[in-house]
Amino acid sequence: MTYDTVVFDNDGVLVGRTRFDVLRDATRDAFEECGIEEPDPDDVERMTIGATPGSVGTVCQTYDLDPGSFWRTRDDVVSKAQQQEAREGRKTPYDDLDELQSLDVEMGIVSSNQQATVDFLVDHFDGFERFGAAYGREPTIHSLQLRKPNPHYIEQALGDLDAGNALFVGDNESDVRAAENAGIDSAFIRRPHRRDWELNVWPTWEIERLSDLHDIIG
């Protein structure tokens, strides 16, 4: 199999994931910025991970908040918290990122994280110079519908990179499904947090490190 383009998920693939407590605390701060001093912890958790347009609307109705305004605030505060984690050395690239420098393919990034977070990480760390496209979510409720497994951002990246035969590398089942929905192959990377994960999907490849891509691409 010959690939001319490889697109990567970011968190958990190229850079370490942000700790859940950091995301949760930032989400609580977002409630406070919107005037809600003591939000229900369950509502904070619902808005931290896995939020949908429906759940945002339901939670905002509880506190008489405008959903669009709340979500913009939430995404901004959570993004800044992740940027701070990177500045302070708690969110860093994986040590095999430099293995990508010698791959003779076009490369891109597609993340379900905020575009502001992706842009910051790409600019902040060395080793991202070769990525010709880097997509995250816009700070809108609608963008939640475009997250993987929706292929929307993958398809945008493939268009930017003028991809012929592409591969998507991720660490979540939604990444594998997004690749399938985009009509391309997938590689599931078993980083330490996924070492014993039992998959309910069937990626084209399974790898343990980015260096394994050399054998796949040739």
PDB file of C-alpha atoms in Angstrom:
ATOM      1  CA  MET A   1       0.000   0.000   0.000  1.00  0.00           C
ATOM      2  CA  THR A   2       1.437   3.362  -1.014  1.00  0.00           C
ATOM      3  CA  TYR A   3       0.282   6.545   0.695  1.00  0.00           C
ATOM      4  CA  ASP A   4       1.074  10.066  -0.430  1.00  0.00           C
ATOM      5  CA  THR A   5      -0.604  11.783   2.534  1.00  0.00           C
ATOM      6  CA  VAL A   6      -0.817  11.073   6.263  1.00  0.00           C
ATOM      7  CA  VAL A   7      -3.139  13.039   8.545  1.00  0.00           C
ATOM      8  CA  PHE A   8      -2.853  12.770  12.320  1.00  0.00           C
ATOM      9  CA  ASP A   9      -5.080  13.316  15.289  1.00  0.00           C
ATOM     10  CA  ASN A  10      -3.195  15.590  17.694  1.00  0.00           C
ATOM     11  CA  ASP A  11      -3.893  14.864  21.378  1.00  0.00           C
ATOM     12  CA  GLY A  12      -2.772  11.378  22.316  1.00  0.00           C
ATOM     13  CA  VAL A  13      -0.969  10.936  18.986  1.00  0.00           C
ATOM     14  CA  LEU A  14       1.456  13.826  18.415  1.00  0.00           C
ATOM     15  CA  VAL A  15       1.225  15.515  21.818  1.00  0.00           C
ATOM     16  CA  GLY A  16       0.221  14.192  25.215  1.00  0.00           C
ATOM     17  CA  ARG A  17      -3.371  14.453  26.312  1.00  0.00           C
ATOM     18  CA  THR A  18      -4.482  17.162  28.729  1.00  0.00           C
ATOM     19  CA  ARG A  19      -5.355  15.851  32.184  1.00  0.00           C
ATOM     20  CA  PHE A  20      -9.094  15.638  32.801  1.00  0.00           C
ATOM     21  CA  ASP A  21      -8.910  17.665  36.011  1.00  0.00           C
ATOM     22  CA  VAL A  22      -7.354  20.564  34.086  1.00  0.00           C
ATOM     23  CA  LEU A  23     -10.199  20.505  31.564  1.00  0.00           C
ATOM     24  CA  ARG A  24     -12.823  20.172  34.292  1.00  0.00           C
ATOM     25  CA  ASP A  25     -11.415  23.055  36.335  1.00  0.00           C
ATOM     26  CA  ALA A  26     -11.283  25.246  33.225  1.00  0.00           C
ATOM     27  CA  THR A  27     -14.887  24.393  32.415  1.00  0.00           C
ATOM     28  CA  ARG A  28     -15.913  25.355  35.945  1.00  0.00           C
ATOM     29  CA  ASP A  29     -14.040  28.646  35.465  1.00  0.00           C
ATOM     30  CA  ALA A  30     -16.040  29.211  32.277  1.00  0.00           C
ATOM     31  CA  PHE A  31     -19.284  28.879  34.238  1.00  0.00           C
ATOM     32  CA  GLU A  32     -17.969  31.439  36.701  1.00  0.00           C
ATOM     33  CA  GLU A  33     -17.039  33.831  33.883  1.00  0.00           C
ATOM     34  CA  CYS A  34     -20.650  33.548  32.751  1.00  0.00           C
ATOM     35  CA  GLY A  35     -21.878  34.475  36.228  1.00  0.00           C
ATOM     36  CA  ILE A  36     -22.611  30.989  37.588  1.00  0.00           C
ATOM     37  CA  GLU A  37     -20.635  30.724  40.821  1.00  0.00           C
ATOM     38  CA  GLU A  38     -21.664  27.211  41.882  1.00  0.00           C
ATOM     39  CA  PRO A  39     -22.647  25.075  38.903  1.00  0.00           C
ATOM     40  CA  ASP A  40     -23.761  21.513  39.515  1.00  0.00           C
ATOM     41  CA  PRO A  41     -20.646  19.279  39.300  1.00  0.00           C
ATOM     42  CA  ASP A  42     -22.550  16.956  36.957  1.00  0.00           C
ATOM     43  CA  ASP A  43     -23.193  19.871  34.593  1.00  0.00           C
ATOM     44  CA  VAL A  44     -19.524  20.825  34.704  1.00  0.00           C
ATOM     45  CA  GLU A  45     -18.575  17.277  33.771  1.00  0.00           C
ATOM     46  CA  ARG A  46     -21.124  17.182  30.928  1.00  0.00           C
ATOM     47  CA  MET A  47     -19.612  20.357  29.482  1.00  0.00           C
ATOM     48  CA  THR A  48     -16.029  19.119  29.928  1.00  0.00           C
ATOM     49  CA  ILE A  49     -16.028  16.026  27.709  1.00  0.00           C
ATOM     50  CA  GLY A  50     -18.506  14.781  25.138  1.00  0.00           C
ATOM     51  CA  ALA A  51     -20.765  17.835  24.962  1.00  0.00           C
ATOM     52  CA  THR A  52     -23.344  17.911  22.172  1.00  0.00           C
ATOM     53  CA  PRO A  53     -25.475  20.781  20.881  1.00  0.00           C
ATOM     54  CA  GLY A  54     -28.391  19.260  22.778  1.00  0.00           C
ATOM     55  CA  SER A  55     -26.573  18.910  26.096  1.00  0.00           C
ATOM     56  CA  VAL A  56     -25.183  22.449  25.822  1.00  0.00           C
ATOM     57  CA  GLY A  57     -28.697  23.742  25.256  1.00  0.00           C
ATOM     58  CA  THR A  58     -30.115  21.773  28.176  1.00  0.00           C
ATOM     59  CA  VAL A  59     -27.413  22.887  30.609  1.00  0.00           C
ATOM     60  CA  CYS A  60     -27.645  26.511  29.513  1.00  0.00           C
ATOM     61  CA  GLN A  61     -31.413  26.470  29.959  1.00  0.00           C
ATOM     62  CA  THR A  62     -30.876  25.386  33.565  1.00  0.00           C
ATOM     63  CA  TYR A  63     -28.803  28.508  34.272  1.00  0.00           C
ATOM     64  CA  ASP A  64     -30.579  30.883  31.875  1.00  0.00           C
ATOM     65  CA  LEU A  65     -27.449  31.257  29.751  1.00  0.00           C
ATOM     66  CA  ASP A  66     -27.209  31.929  26.030  1.00  0.00           C
ATOM     67  CA  PRO A  67     -25.809  28.667  24.595  1.00  0.00           C
ATOM     68  CA  GLY A  68     -23.712  30.280  21.892  1.00  0.00           C
ATOM     69  CA  SER A  69     -22.118  32.788  24.257  1.00  0.00           C
ATOM     70  CA  PHE A  70     -21.511  30.171  26.950  1.00  0.00           C
ATOM     71  CA  TRP A  71     -19.855  27.764  24.535  1.00  0.00           C
ATOM     72  CA  ARG A  72     -17.553  30.456  23.116  1.00  0.00           C
ATOM     73  CA  THR A  73     -16.486  31.264  26.664  1.00  0.00           C
ATOM     74  CA  ARG A  74     -16.068  27.605  27.527  1.00  0.00           C
ATOM     75  CA  ASP A  75     -13.890  26.896  24.492  1.00  0.00           C
ATOM     76  CA  ASP A  76     -11.775  30.015  25.088  1.00  0.00           C
ATOM     77  CA  VAL A  77     -11.122  29.230  28.756  1.00  0.00           C
ATOM     78  CA  VAL A  78     -10.408  25.542  28.104  1.00  0.00           C
ATOM     79  CA  SER A  79      -8.053  26.403  25.251  1.00  0.00           C
ATOM     80  CA  LYS A  80      -6.107  28.859  27.387  1.00  0.00           C
ATOM     81  CA  ALA A  81      -5.798  26.251  30.141  1.00  0.00           C
ATOM     82  CA  GLN A  82      -4.276  23.786  27.669  1.00  0.00           C
ATOM     83  CA  GLN A  83      -1.916  26.429  26.346  1.00  0.00           C
ATOM     84  CA  GLN A  84      -0.758  27.052  29.907  1.00  0.00           C
ATOM     85  CA  GLU A  85      -0.172  23.328  30.384  1.00  0.00           C
ATOM     86  CA  ALA A  86       2.076  23.398  27.317  1.00  0.00           C
ATOM     87  CA  ARG A  87       3.964  26.500  28.466  1.00  0.00           C
ATOM     88  CA  GLU A  88       4.653  24.899  31.836  1.00  0.00           C
ATOM     89  CA  GLY A  89       5.869  21.626  30.330  1.00  0.00           C
ATOM     90  CA  ARG A  90       2.995  19.390  31.390  1.00  0.00           C
ATOM     91  CA  LYS A  91       1.638  18.930  27.853  1.00  0.00           C
ATOM     92  CA  THR A  92       4.445  18.042  25.463  1.00  0.00           C
ATOM     93  CA  PRO A  93       5.023  16.268  22.144  1.00  0.00           C
ATOM     94  CA  TYR A  94       5.746  12.555  22.215  1.00  0.00           C
ATOM     95  CA  ASP A  95       9.433  11.706  21.958  1.00  0.00           C
ATOM     96  CA  ASP A  96       9.033  10.036  18.559  1.00  0.00           C
ATOM     97  CA  LEU A  97       7.638  13.100  16.773  1.00  0.00           C
ATOM     98  CA  ASP A  98      10.957  13.601  14.975  1.00  0.00           C
ATOM     99  CA  GLU A  99      10.409  10.244  13.233  1.00  0.00           C
ATOM    100  CA  LEU A 100       7.991  12.067  10.931  1.00  0.00           C
ATOM    101  CA  GLN A 101      10.634  14.373   9.497  1.00  0.00           C
ATOM    102  CA  SER A 102      11.929  11.702   7.130  1.00  0.00           C
ATOM    103  CA  LEU A 103       8.537  10.528   5.865  1.00  0.00           C
ATOM    104  CA  ASP A 104       8.204  11.343   2.164  1.00  0.00           C
ATOM    105  CA  VAL A 105       4.513  12.271   2.301  1.00  0.00           C
ATOM    106  CA  GLU A 106       2.308  15.307   2.765  1.00  0.00           C
ATOM    107  CA  MET A 107       1.159  15.606   6.374  1.00  0.00           C
ATOM    108  CA  GLY A 108      -1.690  17.279   8.216  1.00  0.00           C
ATOM    109  CA  ILE A 109      -3.425  17.439  11.578  1.00  0.00           C
ATOM    110  CA  VAL A 110      -7.123  17.042  12.336  1.00  0.00           C
ATOM    111  CA  SER A 111      -8.186  17.422  15.960  1.00  0.00           C
ATOM    112  CA  SER A 112     -11.509  17.636  17.772  1.00  0.00           C
ATOM    113  CA  ASN A 113      -9.833  20.137  20.094  1.00  0.00           C
ATOM    114  CA  GLN A 114     -10.234  23.878  19.573  1.00  0.00           C
ATOM    115  CA  GLN A 115      -8.582  25.488  16.553  1.00  0.00           C
ATOM    116  CA  ALA A 116      -6.941  27.963  18.946  1.00  0.00           C
ATOM    117  CA  THR A 117      -5.385  25.075  20.870  1.00  0.00           C
ATOM    118  CA  VAL A 118      -4.123  23.369  17.725  1.00  0.00           C
ATOM    119  CA  ASP A 119      -2.670  26.626  16.384  1.00  0.00           C
ATOM    120  CA  PHE A 120      -0.892  27.331  19.666  1.00  0.00           C
ATOM    121  CA  LEU A 121       0.649  23.861  19.954  1.00  0.00           C
ATOM    122  CA  VAL A 122       1.826  23.895  16.341  1.00  0.00           C
ATOM    123  CA  ASP A 123       3.473  27.289  16.848  1.00  0.00           C
ATOM    124  CA  HIS A 124       4.816  26.568  20.342  1.00  0.00           C
ATOM    125  CA  PHE A 125       6.612  23.278  19.772  1.00  0.00           C
ATOM    126  CA  ASP A 126       9.391  22.354  17.380  1.00  0.00           C
ATOM    127  CA  GLY A 127       8.739  19.536  14.942  1.00  0.00           C
ATOM    128  CA  PHE A 128       5.467  20.737  13.420  1.00  0.00           C
ATOM    129  CA  GLU A 129       6.989  22.593  10.476  1.00  0.00           C
ATOM    130  CA  ARG A 130       6.132  19.902   7.945  1.00  0.00           C
ATOM    131  CA  PHE A 131       2.408  19.844   8.584  1.00  0.00           C
ATOM    132  CA  GLY A 132       0.736  21.511   5.628  1.00  0.00           C
ATOM    133  CA  ALA A 133      -2.722  21.678   7.213  1.00  0.00           C
ATOM    134  CA  ALA A 134      -3.853  21.799  10.844  1.00  0.00           C
ATOM    135  CA  TYR A 135      -7.544  21.746  11.682  1.00  0.00           C
ATOM    136  CA  GLY A 136      -9.412  21.972  14.981  1.00  0.00           C
ATOM    137  CA  ARG A 137     -12.933  23.049  15.884  1.00  0.00           C
ATOM    138  CA  GLU A 138     -14.299  26.555  15.604  1.00  0.00           C
ATOM    139  CA  PRO A 139     -15.625  27.920  18.940  1.00  0.00           C
ATOM    140  CA  THR A 140     -19.248  27.294  17.990  1.00  0.00           C
ATOM    141  CA  ILE A 141     -21.883  24.820  19.098  1.00  0.00           C
ATOM    142  CA  HIS A 142     -22.279  23.732  15.483  1.00  0.00           C
ATOM    143  CA  SER A 143     -18.664  22.565  15.423  1.00  0.00           C
ATOM    144  CA  LEU A 144     -19.583  19.860  17.942  1.00  0.00           C
ATOM    145  CA  GLN A 145     -21.531  18.153  15.154  1.00  0.00           C
ATOM    146  CA  LEU A 146     -18.438  18.218  12.945  1.00  0.00           C
ATOM    147  CA  ARG A 147     -16.163  16.368  15.339  1.00  0.00           C
ATOM    148  CA  LYS A 148     -14.925  12.939  14.427  1.00  0.00           C
ATOM    149  CA  PRO A 149     -16.369  10.497  13.438  1.00  0.00           C
ATOM    150  CA  ASN A 150     -17.768  13.190  11.128  1.00  0.00           C
ATOM    151  CA  PRO A 151     -15.176  13.364   8.306  1.00  0.00           C
ATOM    152  CA  HIS A 152     -15.673  17.123   7.784  1.00  0.00           C
ATOM    153  CA  TYR A 153     -12.264  18.351   8.962  1.00  0.00           C
ATOM    154  CA  ILE A 154     -10.419  15.358   7.533  1.00  0.00           C
ATOM    155  CA  GLU A 155     -11.912  16.100   4.137  1.00  0.00           C
ATOM    156  CA  GLN A 156     -10.882  19.757   4.440  1.00  0.00           C
ATOM    157  CA  ALA A 157      -7.307  18.731   5.263  1.00  0.00           C
ATOM    158  CA  LEU A 158      -7.180  16.222   2.406  1.00  0.00           C
ATOM    159  CA  GLY A 159      -8.320  18.947   0.026  1.00  0.00           C
ATOM    160  CA  ASP A 160      -5.657  21.354   1.274  1.00  0.00           C
ATOM    161  CA  LEU A 161      -2.980  18.696   0.883  1.00  0.00           C
ATOM    162  CA  ASP A 162      -4.177  17.594  -2.566  1.00  0.00           C
ATOM    163  CA  ALA A 163      -4.225  14.039  -1.228  1.00  0.00           C
ATOM    164  CA  GLY A 164      -4.386  11.013  -3.482  1.00  0.00           C
ATOM    165  CA  ASN A 165      -4.134   7.953  -1.248  1.00  0.00           C
ATOM    166  CA  ALA A 166      -4.316   9.010   2.396  1.00  0.00           C
ATOM    167  CA  LEU A 167      -3.960   7.474   5.851  1.00  0.00           C
ATOM    168  CA  PHE A 168      -5.388   8.835   9.110  1.00  0.00           C
ATOM    169  CA  VAL A 169      -3.586   8.096  12.398  1.00  0.00           C
ATOM    170  CA  GLY A 170      -5.533   8.309  15.649  1.00  0.00           C
ATOM    171  CA  ASP A 171      -5.891   6.940  19.164  1.00  0.00           C
ATOM    172  CA  ASN A 172      -9.696   6.786  19.412  1.00  0.00           C
ATOM    173  CA  GLU A 173     -12.365   4.638  17.833  1.00  0.00           C
ATOM    174  CA  SER A 174     -13.932   7.835  16.517  1.00  0.00           C
ATOM    175  CA  ASP A 175     -10.712   8.411  14.547  1.00  0.00           C
ATOM    176  CA  VAL A 176     -11.033   5.036  12.857  1.00  0.00           C
ATOM    177  CA  ARG A 177     -14.689   5.685  12.057  1.00  0.00           C
ATOM    178  CA  ALA A 178     -13.889   9.169  10.736  1.00  0.00           C
ATOM    179  CA  ALA A 179     -11.310   7.697   8.384  1.00  0.00           C
ATOM    180  CA  GLU A 180     -13.854   5.149   7.164  1.00  0.00           C
ATOM    181  CA  ASN A 181     -16.394   7.932   6.641  1.00  0.00           C
ATOM    182  CA  ALA A 182     -13.815   9.869   4.640  1.00  0.00           C
ATOM    183  CA  GLY A 183     -13.079   6.802   2.529  1.00  0.00           C
ATOM    184  CA  ILE A 184      -9.460   6.449   3.612  1.00  0.00           C
ATOM    185  CA  ASP A 185      -7.354   3.949   5.573  1.00  0.00           C
ATOM    186  CA  SER A 186      -6.664   4.283   9.288  1.00  0.00           C
ATOM    187  CA  ALA A 187      -3.886   3.470  11.728  1.00  0.00           C
ATOM    188  CA  PHE A 188      -4.689   3.081  15.436  1.00  0.00           C
ATOM    189  CA  ILE A 189      -1.697   4.028  17.582  1.00  0.00           C
ATOM    190  CA  ARG A 190      -1.396   2.235  20.896  1.00  0.00           C
ATOM    191  CA  ARG A 191       0.155   4.923  23.015  1.00  0.00           C
ATOM    192  CA  PRO A 192       0.527   3.943  26.709  1.00  0.00           C
ATOM    193  CA  HIS A 193      -3.032   5.093  27.480  1.00  0.00           C
ATOM    194  CA  ARG A 194      -4.324   2.735  24.753  1.00  0.00           C
ATOM    195  CA  ARG A 195      -1.950  -0.201  25.259  1.00  0.00           C
ATOM    196  CA  ASP A 196      -4.643  -2.625  26.447  1.00  0.00           C
ATOM    197  CA  TRP A 197      -7.652  -0.914  24.890  1.00  0.00           C
ATOM    198  CA  GLU A 198     -10.111  -3.362  23.327  1.00  0.00           C
ATOM    199  CA  LEU A 199     -11.214  -1.985  19.985  1.00  0.00           C
ATOM    200  CA  ASN A 200     -14.752  -2.254  18.669  1.00  0.00           C
ATOM    201  CA  VAL A 201     -13.658  -1.053  15.247  1.00  0.00           C
ATOM    202  CA  TRP A 202     -11.235  -2.433  12.685  1.00  0.00           C
ATOM    203  CA  PRO A 203      -8.444  -0.051  11.689  1.00  0.00           C
ATOM    204  CA  THR A 204      -6.401  -0.816   8.596  1.00  0.00           C
ATOM    205  CA  TRP A 205      -3.256  -0.858  10.737  1.00  0.00           C
ATOM    206  CA  GLU A 206      -2.270  -0.925  14.395  1.00  0.00           C
ATOM    207  CA  ILE A 207       0.997   0.712  15.444  1.00  0.00           C
ATOM    208  CA  GLU A 208       2.789   1.379  18.720  1.00  0.00           C
ATOM    209  CA  ARG A 209       5.022   4.277  17.697  1.00  0.00           C
ATOM    210  CA  LEU A 210       5.194   6.816  14.913  1.00  0.00           C
ATOM    211  CA  SER A 211       8.335   5.085  13.652  1.00  0.00           C
ATOM    212  CA  ASP A 212       6.130   2.156  12.622  1.00  0.00           C
ATOM    213  CA  LEU A 213       4.762   4.358   9.841  1.00  0.00           C
ATOM    214  CA  HIS A 214       8.030   3.902   7.953  1.00  0.00           C
ATOM    215  CA  ASP A 215       7.201   0.235   7.439  1.00  0.00           C
ATOM    216  CA  ILE A 216       3.648   1.040   6.336  1.00  0.00           C
ATOM    217  CA  ILE A 217       4.518   3.829   3.933  1.00  0.00           C
ATOM    218  CA  GLY A 218       7.778   2.356   2.682  1.00  0.00           C
TER     219      GLY A 218
END
